[in-house]
Short mmCIF file of C-alpha atoms and ligand atoms in Angstrom, two decimals:
data_model
loop_
_atom_site.label_atom_id
_atom_site.label_comp_id
_atom_site.label_asym_id
_atom_site.label_seq_id
_atom_site.Cartn_x
_atom_site.Cartn_y
_atom_site.Cartn_z
CA MET A 1 -160.11 -60.98 43.11
CA SER A 2 -162.89 -58.62 42.26
CA GLU A 3 -163.55 -56.51 39.23
CA ILE A 4 -164.60 -52.89 39.00
CA ILE A 5 -168.31 -52.54 38.31
CA PHE A 6 -168.97 -48.86 39.01
CA VAL A 7 -167.00 -45.60 38.79
CA LYS A 8 -168.46 -42.22 39.63
CA ALA A 9 -166.83 -38.82 40.12
CA ARG A 10 -168.26 -35.66 41.62
CA GLU A 11 -167.23 -32.06 42.21
CA ILE A 12 -166.60 -31.23 45.88
CA LEU A 13 -164.84 -28.34 47.68
CA ASP A 14 -161.29 -28.17 48.98
CA SER A 15 -160.03 -26.38 52.09
CA ARG A 16 -159.83 -23.05 50.24
CA GLY A 17 -163.42 -23.35 49.03
CA ASN A 18 -162.29 -24.18 45.50
CA PRO A 19 -163.79 -27.10 43.61
CA THR A 20 -161.93 -30.37 43.36
CA ILE A 21 -162.73 -33.93 42.32
CA GLU A 22 -163.74 -36.98 44.32
CA THR A 23 -164.28 -40.42 42.82
CA GLU A 24 -166.02 -43.52 44.06
CA VAL A 25 -165.13 -46.99 42.77
CA VAL A 26 -167.22 -50.08 43.55
CA LEU A 27 -166.11 -53.68 43.02
CA GLU A 28 -168.19 -56.71 42.21
CA SER A 29 -167.68 -57.98 45.77
CA GLY A 30 -169.27 -54.80 47.11
CA ALA A 31 -165.97 -53.27 48.28
CA VAL A 32 -165.90 -49.50 47.85
CA GLY A 33 -163.05 -47.01 47.49
CA VAL A 34 -163.44 -43.22 47.61
CA ALA A 35 -160.63 -40.72 47.03
CA ALA A 36 -160.39 -36.95 46.70
CA VAL A 37 -157.62 -34.94 45.04
CA PRO A 38 -155.94 -31.87 46.58
CA SER A 39 -154.76 -28.75 44.78
CA GLY A 40 -151.62 -26.61 44.98
CA LYS A 41 -151.24 -22.83 44.85
CA SER A 42 -147.48 -22.39 44.46
CA THR A 43 -147.56 -25.03 41.75
CA GLY A 44 -144.51 -26.11 39.79
CA LYS A 45 -144.41 -25.17 36.13
CA PHE A 46 -143.80 -28.80 35.13
CA GLU A 47 -146.63 -30.43 37.09
CA ALA A 48 -149.15 -32.65 35.34
CA VAL A 49 -152.21 -30.65 34.32
CA GLU A 50 -155.04 -30.03 36.77
CA LEU A 51 -158.02 -29.76 34.45
CA ARG A 52 -160.23 -26.75 35.22
CA ASP A 53 -163.33 -25.77 33.26
CA GLY A 54 -162.47 -22.14 32.56
CA ASP A 55 -166.19 -21.30 32.63
CA LYS A 56 -166.18 -17.96 34.47
CA SER A 57 -169.83 -18.30 35.47
CA ARG A 58 -168.95 -21.15 37.85
CA PHE A 59 -166.27 -20.85 40.57
CA ASN A 60 -164.63 -18.12 38.52
CA GLY A 61 -163.45 -20.67 35.96
CA LYS A 62 -162.11 -23.16 38.50
CA GLY A 63 -164.86 -25.78 38.20
CA VAL A 64 -163.85 -29.37 37.54
CA LEU A 65 -166.95 -30.61 35.73
CA ASN A 66 -164.91 -31.52 32.64
CA ALA A 67 -162.62 -33.68 34.78
CA VAL A 68 -165.71 -35.24 36.40
CA ARG A 69 -167.15 -35.94 32.95
CA ASN A 70 -163.86 -37.47 31.83
CA VAL A 71 -164.07 -39.93 34.71
CA ASN A 72 -167.75 -40.73 34.31
CA GLU A 73 -167.86 -40.92 30.54
CA VAL A 74 -164.36 -41.86 29.35
CA ILE A 75 -162.34 -43.53 32.10
CA ALA A 76 -165.28 -45.49 33.58
CA GLU A 77 -166.13 -47.44 30.45
CA ASN A 78 -162.47 -48.32 29.90
CA ILE A 79 -161.75 -49.66 33.38
CA ILE A 80 -165.05 -51.27 34.30
CA GLY A 81 -164.43 -55.00 34.15
CA MET A 82 -160.76 -54.68 35.14
CA GLU A 83 -159.50 -56.33 38.32
CA ALA A 84 -158.93 -53.78 41.10
CA GLN A 85 -155.73 -55.59 42.09
CA ASP A 86 -154.22 -54.64 38.72
CA GLN A 87 -153.30 -51.12 39.84
CA TYR A 88 -150.38 -50.75 37.44
CA LEU A 89 -152.46 -51.91 34.48
CA ILE A 90 -155.36 -49.63 35.41
CA ASP A 91 -153.03 -46.64 35.76
CA LYS A 92 -151.37 -47.48 32.44
CA THR A 93 -154.79 -47.77 30.79
CA MET A 94 -155.62 -44.24 31.95
CA ILE A 95 -152.22 -42.88 30.92
CA ASP A 96 -152.69 -44.39 27.45
CA LEU A 97 -156.26 -43.14 27.19
CA ASP A 98 -155.03 -39.64 27.97
CA GLY A 99 -152.14 -39.96 25.54
CA THR A 100 -150.40 -36.67 26.43
CA PRO A 101 -147.10 -36.31 28.32
CA ASN A 102 -148.70 -34.16 31.05
CA LYS A 103 -152.20 -35.68 31.34
CA SER A 104 -153.72 -32.55 29.86
CA LYS A 105 -156.47 -34.33 27.95
CA LEU A 106 -158.29 -36.13 30.75
CA GLY A 107 -156.68 -34.14 33.58
CA ALA A 108 -154.25 -35.40 36.22
CA ASN A 109 -156.94 -34.62 38.80
CA ALA A 110 -159.43 -36.90 37.04
CA ILE A 111 -156.91 -39.72 36.58
CA LEU A 112 -155.53 -39.52 40.13
CA SER A 113 -158.95 -39.61 41.76
CA VAL A 114 -159.62 -42.93 40.03
CA SER A 115 -156.13 -44.30 40.67
CA LEU A 116 -156.41 -43.69 44.44
CA ALA A 117 -160.02 -44.85 44.70
CA VAL A 118 -159.06 -48.14 43.02
CA ALA A 119 -156.26 -48.72 45.57
CA ARG A 120 -158.65 -48.02 48.44
CA ALA A 121 -161.30 -50.33 47.00
CA GLN A 122 -158.73 -53.12 46.68
CA ALA A 123 -157.51 -52.64 50.27
CA ASN A 124 -161.13 -52.83 51.40
CA GLU A 125 -161.64 -55.90 49.23
CA LEU A 126 -158.76 -57.57 51.07
CA GLY A 127 -160.07 -56.33 54.39
CA ILE A 128 -156.78 -54.65 55.34
CA SER A 129 -155.72 -51.08 55.99
CA LEU A 130 -154.53 -49.14 52.97
CA TYR A 131 -150.96 -48.78 54.29
CA LYS A 132 -150.77 -52.56 54.69
CA TYR A 133 -152.03 -53.08 51.16
CA LEU A 134 -149.35 -50.69 49.88
CA GLY A 135 -146.47 -51.96 51.99
CA GLY A 136 -147.35 -55.32 53.51
CA LEU A 137 -145.41 -56.56 56.51
CA ASN A 138 -142.67 -54.03 55.86
CA ALA A 139 -145.02 -51.09 56.50
CA ASN A 140 -144.30 -50.27 60.13
CA LEU A 141 -142.35 -46.98 60.01
CA LEU A 142 -144.09 -43.84 61.28
CA PRO A 143 -142.79 -40.60 59.76
CA VAL A 144 -141.23 -37.49 61.25
CA PRO A 145 -143.82 -34.78 60.60
CA GLN A 146 -142.70 -31.53 59.02
CA LEU A 147 -145.14 -29.12 60.67
CA ASN A 148 -145.61 -25.78 58.97
CA ILE A 149 -146.33 -23.42 61.86
CA LEU A 150 -145.61 -20.06 60.22
CA ASN A 151 -146.84 -19.25 56.71
CA GLY A 152 -145.62 -16.85 54.04
CA GLY A 153 -145.23 -16.69 50.28
CA ALA A 154 -148.33 -17.53 48.24
CA HIS A 155 -150.04 -19.13 51.24
CA ALA A 156 -150.47 -16.09 53.49
CA ASP A 157 -150.33 -12.31 53.61
CA SER A 158 -147.60 -12.21 56.26
CA GLY A 159 -145.34 -10.50 53.74
CA LEU A 160 -142.64 -13.13 54.25
CA ASP A 161 -140.95 -14.29 51.05
CA ILE A 162 -140.34 -17.77 52.41
CA GLN A 163 -143.50 -19.86 52.16
CA GLU A 164 -143.13 -22.32 55.03
CA PHE A 165 -141.40 -22.35 58.40
CA LEU A 166 -141.41 -25.91 59.65
CA ILE A 167 -140.65 -27.72 62.88
CA LEU A 168 -139.43 -31.32 62.76
CA PRO A 169 -139.86 -33.19 66.07
CA VAL A 170 -137.27 -35.97 65.98
CA ASN A 171 -136.21 -36.87 69.50
CA PHE A 172 -139.31 -38.86 70.42
CA THR A 173 -140.11 -42.52 70.67
CA SER A 174 -143.43 -42.42 68.85
CA PHE A 175 -145.31 -40.41 66.25
CA LYS A 176 -147.98 -39.59 68.80
CA GLU A 177 -145.44 -37.97 71.13
CA ALA A 178 -143.79 -36.13 68.24
CA ILE A 179 -147.12 -34.66 67.15
CA ARG A 180 -147.94 -33.72 70.75
CA ALA A 181 -144.70 -31.74 70.93
CA GLY A 182 -145.53 -30.11 67.60
CA ALA A 183 -148.98 -29.06 68.80
CA GLU A 184 -147.56 -27.70 72.07
CA ILE A 185 -145.02 -25.62 70.17
CA TYR A 186 -147.73 -24.34 67.83
CA ARG A 187 -149.70 -23.06 70.82
CA SER A 188 -146.54 -21.73 72.43
CA LEU A 189 -145.85 -19.73 69.26
CA GLU A 190 -149.40 -18.37 69.39
CA SER A 191 -148.81 -17.07 72.95
CA ILE A 192 -145.56 -15.40 71.94
CA LEU A 193 -147.16 -13.75 68.91
CA LYS A 194 -150.06 -12.47 71.04
CA LYS A 195 -147.69 -11.12 73.66
CA LYS A 196 -145.68 -9.27 71.04
CA GLY A 197 -148.82 -7.79 69.49
CA TYR A 198 -148.74 -9.80 66.26
CA SER A 199 -151.79 -11.20 64.53
CA VAL A 200 -152.58 -14.85 65.17
CA GLY A 201 -154.55 -15.23 61.95
CA ILE A 202 -153.52 -18.25 59.93
CA GLY A 203 -152.50 -19.07 56.36
CA ASP A 204 -153.69 -21.75 53.95
CA GLU A 205 -151.80 -24.53 55.73
CA GLY A 206 -152.81 -23.53 59.26
CA GLY A 207 -149.56 -21.84 60.29
CA PHE A 208 -149.67 -18.33 61.78
CA ALA A 209 -149.16 -15.44 59.41
CA PRO A 210 -147.73 -12.54 61.43
CA LYS A 211 -146.29 -9.56 59.61
CA VAL A 212 -142.77 -10.07 60.95
CA LYS A 213 -139.69 -8.37 59.52
CA ASN A 214 -137.92 -11.22 57.81
CA THR A 215 -136.80 -14.86 57.83
CA GLU A 216 -134.50 -14.43 60.81
CA GLU A 217 -137.21 -12.91 62.98
CA ALA A 218 -139.61 -15.72 62.01
CA LEU A 219 -137.04 -18.38 62.92
CA SER A 220 -136.15 -16.63 66.20
CA LEU A 221 -139.81 -16.60 67.22
CA ILE A 222 -140.04 -20.32 66.49
CA VAL A 223 -136.92 -21.11 68.52
CA GLU A 224 -138.42 -19.11 71.39
CA ALA A 225 -141.67 -21.08 71.04
CA ILE A 226 -139.74 -24.37 71.20
CA THR A 227 -137.88 -23.25 74.33
CA ASN A 228 -141.04 -21.98 76.03
CA ALA A 229 -142.69 -25.34 75.38
CA ASN A 230 -139.78 -26.98 77.22
CA TYR A 231 -138.10 -28.60 74.23
CA ILE A 232 -134.56 -28.15 73.00
CA ALA A 233 -134.14 -26.70 69.52
CA GLY A 234 -131.43 -28.61 67.68
CA LYS A 235 -131.94 -31.74 69.79
CA ASP A 236 -135.64 -32.50 70.25
CA ILE A 237 -136.81 -30.31 67.40
CA PHE A 238 -135.09 -29.28 64.19
CA LEU A 239 -136.16 -26.50 61.87
CA GLY A 240 -136.94 -26.58 58.17
CA ILE A 241 -137.98 -24.10 55.52
CA ASP A 242 -139.71 -24.36 52.18
CA SER A 243 -138.71 -21.25 50.27
CA ALA A 244 -140.91 -22.06 47.24
CA SER A 245 -138.41 -19.78 45.57
CA SER A 246 -139.74 -20.18 42.03
CA GLY A 247 -142.33 -17.67 43.27
CA PHE A 248 -139.74 -14.93 43.75
CA PHE A 249 -137.32 -15.86 40.95
CA LYS A 250 -137.46 -13.62 37.90
CA ASP A 251 -135.08 -12.99 35.00
CA GLY A 252 -132.25 -14.90 36.64
CA TYR A 253 -132.50 -13.24 40.07
CA TYR A 254 -134.09 -13.98 43.41
CA ASN A 255 -136.15 -10.98 44.54
CA PHE A 256 -135.72 -11.73 48.19
CA GLU A 257 -136.28 -9.54 51.25
CA GLY A 258 -135.86 -6.33 49.32
CA ALA A 259 -132.71 -7.40 47.46
CA LYS A 260 -131.98 -8.89 44.04
CA LEU A 261 -129.84 -11.96 44.67
CA THR A 262 -127.91 -14.33 42.41
CA SER A 263 -128.08 -18.07 43.07
CA LYS A 264 -124.74 -17.84 44.82
CA GLU A 265 -125.95 -15.04 47.09
CA MET A 266 -129.09 -17.02 47.86
CA ILE A 267 -126.93 -20.00 48.88
CA ASP A 268 -124.77 -17.64 50.99
CA PHE A 269 -127.96 -16.52 52.71
CA TYR A 270 -128.87 -20.13 53.54
CA GLU A 271 -125.36 -20.93 54.73
CA ASN A 272 -125.51 -17.96 57.07
CA LEU A 273 -128.91 -19.11 58.37
CA LEU A 274 -127.48 -22.55 59.13
CA SER A 275 -124.83 -20.94 61.33
CA LYS A 276 -127.56 -19.26 63.41
CA PHE A 277 -130.42 -21.75 63.54
CA PRO A 278 -130.75 -25.55 63.86
CA ILE A 279 -132.04 -26.00 60.32
CA ILE A 280 -131.91 -29.55 58.97
CA SER A 281 -134.03 -29.22 55.82
CA ILE A 282 -134.44 -26.70 52.99
CA GLU A 283 -137.03 -27.26 50.25
CA ASP A 284 -137.10 -25.40 46.95
CA GLY A 285 -134.31 -23.13 48.15
CA LEU A 286 -133.70 -22.36 44.49
CA ALA A 287 -136.01 -22.09 41.48
CA GLU A 288 -137.37 -24.86 39.27
CA GLU A 289 -135.13 -24.02 36.31
CA ASP A 290 -131.96 -22.97 38.10
CA TRP A 291 -130.18 -26.32 37.65
CA ASP A 292 -126.66 -24.86 37.91
CA GLY A 293 -127.64 -23.12 41.14
CA TRP A 294 -128.97 -26.37 42.58
CA ILE A 295 -125.78 -28.24 41.76
CA GLU A 296 -123.76 -25.59 43.58
CA PHE A 297 -126.21 -25.53 46.49
CA THR A 298 -125.92 -29.30 47.01
CA LYS A 299 -122.15 -29.25 46.56
CA ARG A 300 -121.82 -26.63 49.30
CA LEU A 301 -124.45 -27.70 51.82
CA GLY A 302 -125.65 -31.17 50.80
CA ASP A 303 -123.65 -33.00 53.45
CA LYS A 304 -125.07 -30.83 56.25
CA ILE A 305 -128.78 -30.60 55.46
CA GLN A 306 -131.61 -32.24 53.59
CA ILE A 307 -131.98 -30.40 50.28
CA ILE A 308 -135.41 -31.09 48.81
CA GLY A 309 -136.63 -30.58 45.27
CA ASP A 310 -140.37 -29.94 44.99
CA ASP A 311 -141.19 -27.68 42.02
CA LEU A 312 -137.82 -28.79 40.65
CA TYR A 313 -138.90 -32.43 40.26
CA VAL A 314 -142.71 -32.36 40.42
CA THR A 315 -142.65 -36.09 41.32
CA ASN A 316 -141.68 -36.73 37.71
CA ILE A 317 -139.22 -39.56 37.09
CA GLU A 318 -137.57 -37.80 34.14
CA ARG A 319 -136.88 -34.57 35.96
CA PHE A 320 -135.87 -36.52 39.07
CA SER A 321 -133.46 -38.74 37.10
CA LYS A 322 -131.80 -35.61 35.79
CA GLY A 323 -131.50 -34.28 39.33
CA VAL A 324 -129.97 -37.53 40.58
CA GLU A 325 -127.48 -37.55 37.72
CA LEU A 326 -126.49 -33.91 38.28
CA LYS A 327 -126.50 -34.29 42.09
CA ALA A 328 -128.85 -31.29 42.14
CA THR A 329 -130.36 -32.22 45.54
CA ASN A 330 -130.17 -35.06 48.06
CA SER A 331 -133.93 -35.41 48.61
CA ILE A 332 -137.29 -35.21 46.85
CA LEU A 333 -140.78 -34.06 47.79
CA ILE A 334 -143.56 -36.44 46.77
CA LYS A 335 -146.96 -35.10 45.73
CA LEU A 336 -149.34 -37.56 44.08
CA ASN A 337 -151.16 -34.93 42.07
CA GLN A 338 -147.98 -33.51 40.56
CA ILE A 339 -147.73 -36.67 38.47
CA GLY A 340 -151.28 -38.05 38.54
CA THR A 341 -151.18 -41.80 39.27
CA LEU A 342 -150.34 -43.96 42.26
CA SER A 343 -148.05 -46.27 40.28
CA GLU A 344 -145.87 -43.50 38.88
CA THR A 345 -145.58 -42.08 42.40
CA LEU A 346 -144.49 -45.45 43.81
CA LYS A 347 -141.80 -45.73 41.13
CA VAL A 348 -140.41 -42.29 41.96
CA ILE A 349 -140.21 -43.22 45.66
CA GLN A 350 -138.42 -46.46 44.79
CA PHE A 351 -136.00 -44.56 42.58
CA ALA A 352 -135.27 -42.17 45.43
CA ARG A 353 -134.44 -45.11 47.65
CA PHE A 354 -132.12 -46.73 45.09
CA ASN A 355 -130.18 -43.48 44.98
CA GLY A 356 -129.99 -42.82 48.72
CA PHE A 357 -132.34 -39.83 48.52
CA ASN A 358 -134.82 -38.99 51.28
CA ALA A 359 -138.42 -38.85 50.08
CA ILE A 360 -140.89 -36.62 51.89
CA VAL A 361 -144.57 -37.26 51.20
CA SER A 362 -146.55 -34.01 51.07
CA HIS A 363 -150.04 -32.57 51.16
CA ARG A 364 -151.05 -29.59 48.99
CA SER A 365 -152.02 -26.14 50.21
CA GLY A 366 -155.60 -26.80 49.05
CA GLU A 367 -156.59 -30.04 50.79
CA THR A 368 -159.54 -32.30 51.49
CA ALA A 369 -160.28 -34.61 54.41
CA ASP A 370 -158.73 -37.50 52.47
CA ALA A 371 -155.76 -38.97 54.38
CA PHE A 372 -154.37 -41.15 51.58
CA ILE A 373 -150.89 -39.67 52.07
CA SER A 374 -150.76 -40.96 55.66
CA HIS A 375 -151.09 -44.48 54.29
CA LEU A 376 -148.66 -43.81 51.46
CA VAL A 377 -145.92 -42.60 53.80
CA VAL A 378 -146.20 -45.66 56.06
CA GLY A 379 -146.75 -48.09 53.19
CA MET A 380 -143.62 -46.86 51.45
CA THR A 381 -141.65 -46.37 54.71
CA THR A 382 -140.30 -43.01 53.54
CA GLY A 383 -139.95 -41.68 57.10
CA GLN A 384 -141.18 -38.09 56.60
CA ILE A 385 -144.52 -36.39 55.95
CA LYS A 386 -145.37 -32.74 55.41
CA SER A 387 -148.97 -31.88 56.16
CA GLY A 388 -149.07 -28.31 57.43
CA ALA A 389 -149.77 -27.09 60.94
CA PRO A 390 -151.15 -29.27 63.72
CA ALA A 391 -154.37 -27.27 63.26
CA ARG A 392 -157.08 -26.99 60.56
CA MET A 393 -158.88 -30.26 60.22
CA GLU A 394 -157.80 -31.09 56.66
CA ARG A 395 -154.14 -30.97 57.92
CA VAL A 396 -154.78 -32.60 61.30
CA GLU A 397 -156.68 -35.47 59.72
CA LYS A 398 -153.45 -36.71 58.11
CA TYR A 399 -151.69 -36.65 61.49
CA ASN A 400 -154.67 -38.22 63.25
CA GLU A 401 -154.72 -41.04 60.72
CA LEU A 402 -151.04 -41.68 61.51
CA ILE A 403 -151.90 -41.84 65.22
CA ARG A 404 -154.51 -44.49 64.35
CA ILE A 405 -152.03 -46.41 62.18
CA GLU A 406 -149.42 -46.31 64.94
CA GLU A 407 -151.99 -47.71 67.35
CA GLU A 408 -152.97 -50.47 64.91
CA LEU A 409 -149.32 -51.47 64.49
CA GLY A 410 -148.94 -51.62 68.25
CA GLU A 411 -145.55 -52.79 69.46
CA ASN A 412 -144.38 -53.29 65.88
CA ALA A 413 -144.59 -49.57 65.13
CA ARG A 414 -141.30 -47.70 64.74
CA PHE A 415 -140.87 -43.92 64.74
CA ALA A 416 -138.37 -42.76 62.11
CA GLY A 417 -137.07 -40.00 64.39
CA ILE A 418 -133.53 -38.83 64.03
CA ASN A 419 -132.62 -41.79 61.80
CA VAL A 420 -133.76 -40.03 58.65
CA PHE A 421 -131.30 -37.20 59.31
CA LYS A 422 -128.34 -39.13 60.68
CA LYS A 423 -126.37 -38.75 57.48
CA PHE A 424 -126.44 -34.96 57.94
CA LEU A 425 -125.38 -34.97 61.57
CA LYS A 426 -121.76 -35.92 61.81
C1 PEP B 1 -147.42 -27.74 49.71
C2 PEP B 1 -146.86 -26.80 48.94
O1 PEP B 1 -147.59 -25.80 48.38
P1 PEP B 1 -148.59 -25.95 47.16
O2 PEP B 1 -149.50 -27.08 47.44
O3 PEP B 1 -149.29 -24.60 47.12
O4 PEP B 1 -147.75 -26.19 45.95
C3 PEP B 1 -145.40 -26.78 48.70
O5 PEP B 1 -144.92 -25.90 48.00
O6 PEP B 1 -144.68 -27.65 49.18
MG1 MG B 2 -142.82 -26.87 48.32
#
């Protein structure tokens, strides 16, 4: 047991060059925990509040000095003296100190940086890896990576409406081999794009951002890349998309690929895609307030594919409970900074499990070198992680950390592989 004696936050930069917060926590024993918070661009309307200064003279208003001050001057004096092992109590103390339903007073970024740094400090205090602290002996499952190799939407200027085109390597015996296949396919896609005269510039999450015609062309290029890399699409590698469709939903319609579609027409579009491509996962296929559409979507396609709510749920237990009750999806995306504490995130993952939902732990489009999510996904044995392309160091670092974890687990490591999708493959 060791109590917190020092808490200090600072403003650092994220992968887009925007400011974000990092916090350091020191325990009486000398154990230290440092954690940095990422930042989204296609953020959900119902996410907890990321506190930004609004002072246009610094970072065009995006500074986080107020959040830093909230850690150093408000949170610090309230948690110094608390035991680092009391994660739930520390998180509750911060939630109560904030006192708002969306953490708008202190900032979810401020609160989360402390929450994660405390967990790290406690793992270091115990002298064990973070994933082992989170999950103990049960923490031996390595996730299927969802690798975003072609970018659109708010993350790139490819002109594609769909934000993320993902490959999911499943037919492998280890995470390391799965990521190798992913990286080979990424490079294979680069060669194809070059040969066809497309740009090989990349988007925020490291995927290529060619100005291709539409979704079908993007998916065809990816299938070709899989084949050229000597893998079989639909067996070794499945496809996924994150439409981030709240970004093109307006006044009840989806403004998609030049047309104005109803929810039903959007679902028809996805159903047609499934008949042409080995897609196993669709995230945010519909918008964050289109509950009726989601119910229909899951009724029609929920036994064939993983249907993930991201902006729909924002890792919030209330919105997620509603989704479970309404059968709005069969899966949930998990982003720590959508809700703002580790303990609330753990509860949402547990709730997903109780209800037979897949949980996919995710990075944000603005990232740091912090690989906390790699430990979270193994600690909670969720079986899937989404961390962008197998390129750009802030993305790769999450995958590299999983390679290290797999090595540490040795013969006890298991790769989730096809198991996480078995229920969709009858
Ligand atoms: C990672 C995503 O993007 P962002 O961080 O911009 O919300 C996403 O939508 O899943
Ligand atoms: Mg998303």
